[in-house]
Amino acid sequence: MKDWKGKLLATLVGCVFSLLVLIATLGATLPTKDTVSKMIAQESPYVKDQSLILYRLEQIEKKLDRLLATTPTE
């Protein structure tokens, strides 16, 4: 009876270890915020302007959400 419990435990430990290795690998290969910013800065002015416009739109959207959340409704 202990034999299957040992195999199950070994399998679970192996799966957890594999997941940790996968997470560490993905974390090491994903670009950081600084890397993405540098990549955008190296692009053409159009891409810079477009990313700036998108950033400003996100900021405006956040402000509107805050205003709508604080505005009393009837």
Rosetta silent file (secondary structure, phi, psi, omega in degrees, C-alpha in Angstrom):
SEQUENCE: MKDWKGKLLATLVGCVFSLLVLIATLGATLPTKDTVSKMIAQESPYVKDQSLILYRLEQIEKKLDRLLATTPTE
SCORE:     score description
SCORE:     0.000 S_00000001
   1 L     0.000  -36.782  179.661    0.000    0.000    0.000 S_00000001
   2 H   -70.108  -21.492 -177.096    2.867    2.390    0.742 S_00000001
   3 H   -62.309  -45.653 -178.456    4.317    1.644   -2.687 S_00000001
   4 H   -71.211  -29.895  177.528    1.662    3.566   -4.630 S_00000001
   5 H   -67.862  -39.343  178.032    1.824    6.460   -2.172 S_00000001
   6 H   -65.040  -41.721  178.189    5.559    6.745   -2.731 S_00000001
   7 H   -65.172  -40.651  178.949    5.117    6.702   -6.506 S_00000001
   8 H   -63.643  -44.118  178.773    2.372    9.312   -6.267 S_00000001
   9 H   -62.637  -43.159  179.303    4.538   11.536   -4.077 S_00000001
  10 H   -63.540  -39.498  178.376    7.496   11.166   -6.450 S_00000001
  11 H   -64.941  -44.515  179.564    5.273   12.037   -9.417 S_00000001
  12 H   -63.549  -42.635  178.362    3.874   15.101   -7.676 S_00000001
  13 H   -62.819  -41.448  177.957    7.342   16.295   -6.677 S_00000001
  14 H   -62.764  -41.145  178.808    8.513   15.810  -10.261 S_00000001
  15 H   -65.096  -43.779  179.731    5.562   17.795  -11.613 S_00000001
  16 H   -63.065  -42.798  178.838    6.131   20.650   -9.173 S_00000001
  17 H   -62.473  -43.105  179.018    9.824   20.739  -10.043 S_00000001
  18 H   -62.172  -40.788  177.756    9.016   20.785  -13.766 S_00000001
  19 H   -63.944  -41.011  178.396    6.578   23.656  -13.257 S_00000001
  20 H   -63.427  -41.003  178.059    9.170   25.626  -11.306 S_00000001
  21 H   -64.451  -41.441  178.991   11.726   25.116  -14.079 S_00000001
  22 H   -63.198  -44.971  179.203    9.151   26.208  -16.674 S_00000001
  23 H   -63.164  -42.828  179.579    8.254   29.343  -14.705 S_00000001
  24 H   -64.393  -39.480  179.335   11.921   30.221  -14.200 S_00000001
  25 H   -65.744  -45.279  179.235   12.626   29.737  -17.913 S_00000001
  26 H   -64.698  -40.824  179.210    9.698   31.911  -18.968 S_00000001
  27 H   -63.388  -33.209 -179.263   10.628   34.581  -16.437 S_00000001
  28 H   -77.410  -25.096 -175.505   14.174   34.685  -17.760 S_00000001
  29 H   -99.305  -16.765  179.914   13.103   34.991  -21.401 S_00000001
  30 L   -73.098  139.680 -179.908   10.231   37.474  -21.127 S_00000001
  31 L   -70.968  145.470  178.279   11.217   41.071  -21.883 S_00000001
  32 L   -85.383  171.947  179.678   11.200   43.543  -19.019 S_00000001
  33 H   -62.070  -39.563  179.003    9.462   46.911  -19.078 S_00000001
  34 H   -64.137  -40.929  179.527   12.800   48.656  -19.685 S_00000001
  35 H   -63.014  -43.471  179.153   13.584   46.385  -22.625 S_00000001
  36 H   -64.228  -40.576  178.339   10.208   47.088  -24.206 S_00000001
  37 H   -61.766  -41.791  178.469   10.696   50.835  -23.677 S_00000001
  38 H   -65.545  -38.383  178.620   14.092   50.678  -25.392 S_00000001
  39 H   -64.257  -41.151  178.535   12.601   48.705  -28.275 S_00000001
  40 H   -65.884  -40.224 -178.900    9.878   51.327  -28.723 S_00000001
  41 H   -64.769  -27.584 -179.439   12.448   54.134  -28.550 S_00000001
  42 H   -82.986  -11.809 -179.296   14.426   52.534  -31.383 S_00000001
  43 L   -76.200  179.739 -179.390   11.390   52.369  -33.672 S_00000001
  44 L   -68.303  162.048  178.602   10.289   55.052  -36.088 S_00000001
  45 H   -58.135  -31.580  179.220    8.770   58.328  -34.831 S_00000001
  46 H   -60.827  -44.050 -179.781    5.350   57.075  -35.936 S_00000001
  47 H   -66.359  -38.945  177.761    5.560   54.152  -33.518 S_00000001
  48 H   -61.608  -46.116  179.889    6.750   56.476  -30.747 S_00000001
  49 H   -63.227  -40.974 -179.283    3.840   58.829  -31.388 S_00000001
  50 H   -64.461  -43.046  179.815    1.398   55.949  -31.536 S_00000001
  51 H   -67.587  -34.877  177.246    2.622   54.490  -28.244 S_00000001
  52 H   -66.377  -41.527  178.315    2.455   57.940  -26.642 S_00000001
  53 H   -63.265  -43.903  178.762   -1.101   58.400  -27.889 S_00000001
  54 H   -62.601  -40.141  178.397   -2.092   54.985  -26.541 S_00000001
  55 H   -62.448  -45.641  179.645   -0.493   55.807  -23.205 S_00000001
  56 H   -64.171  -38.883  177.612   -2.359   59.123  -22.993 S_00000001
  57 H   -62.621  -39.180  177.089   -5.640   57.419  -23.924 S_00000001
  58 H   -64.299  -40.126  178.698   -5.129   54.920  -21.108 S_00000001
  59 H   -64.441  -42.967  178.981   -4.486   57.780  -18.680 S_00000001
  60 H   -63.953  -40.938  179.242   -7.632   59.597  -19.821 S_00000001
  61 H   -62.155  -41.282  178.184   -9.644   56.397  -19.504 S_00000001
  62 H   -63.659  -42.180  178.892   -8.415   55.907  -15.932 S_00000001
  63 H   -64.134  -41.997  178.109   -9.332   59.490  -15.034 S_00000001
  64 H   -63.479  -40.422  177.522  -12.799   59.077  -16.544 S_00000001
  65 H   -61.581  -41.896  178.388  -13.312   55.843  -14.619 S_00000001
  66 H   -64.532  -41.741  178.861  -12.346   57.614  -11.389 S_00000001
  67 H   -64.228  -42.550  179.427  -14.699   60.497  -12.155 S_00000001
  68 H   -66.463  -33.019  179.656  -17.559   58.149  -12.949 S_00000001
  69 H   -71.031  -30.419 -177.534  -16.924   56.207   -9.762 S_00000001
  70 H   -95.139  -11.316 -179.662  -17.087   59.362   -7.632 S_00000001
  71 L   -77.690  126.185  178.983  -20.004   61.025   -9.451 S_00000001
  72 L   -69.450  139.672  178.398  -23.274   60.505   -7.585 S_00000001
  73 L  -105.392  156.374 -178.301  -25.986   58.850   -9.629 S_00000001
  74 L   -84.161    0.000    0.000  -29.694   59.478   -9.350 S_00000001
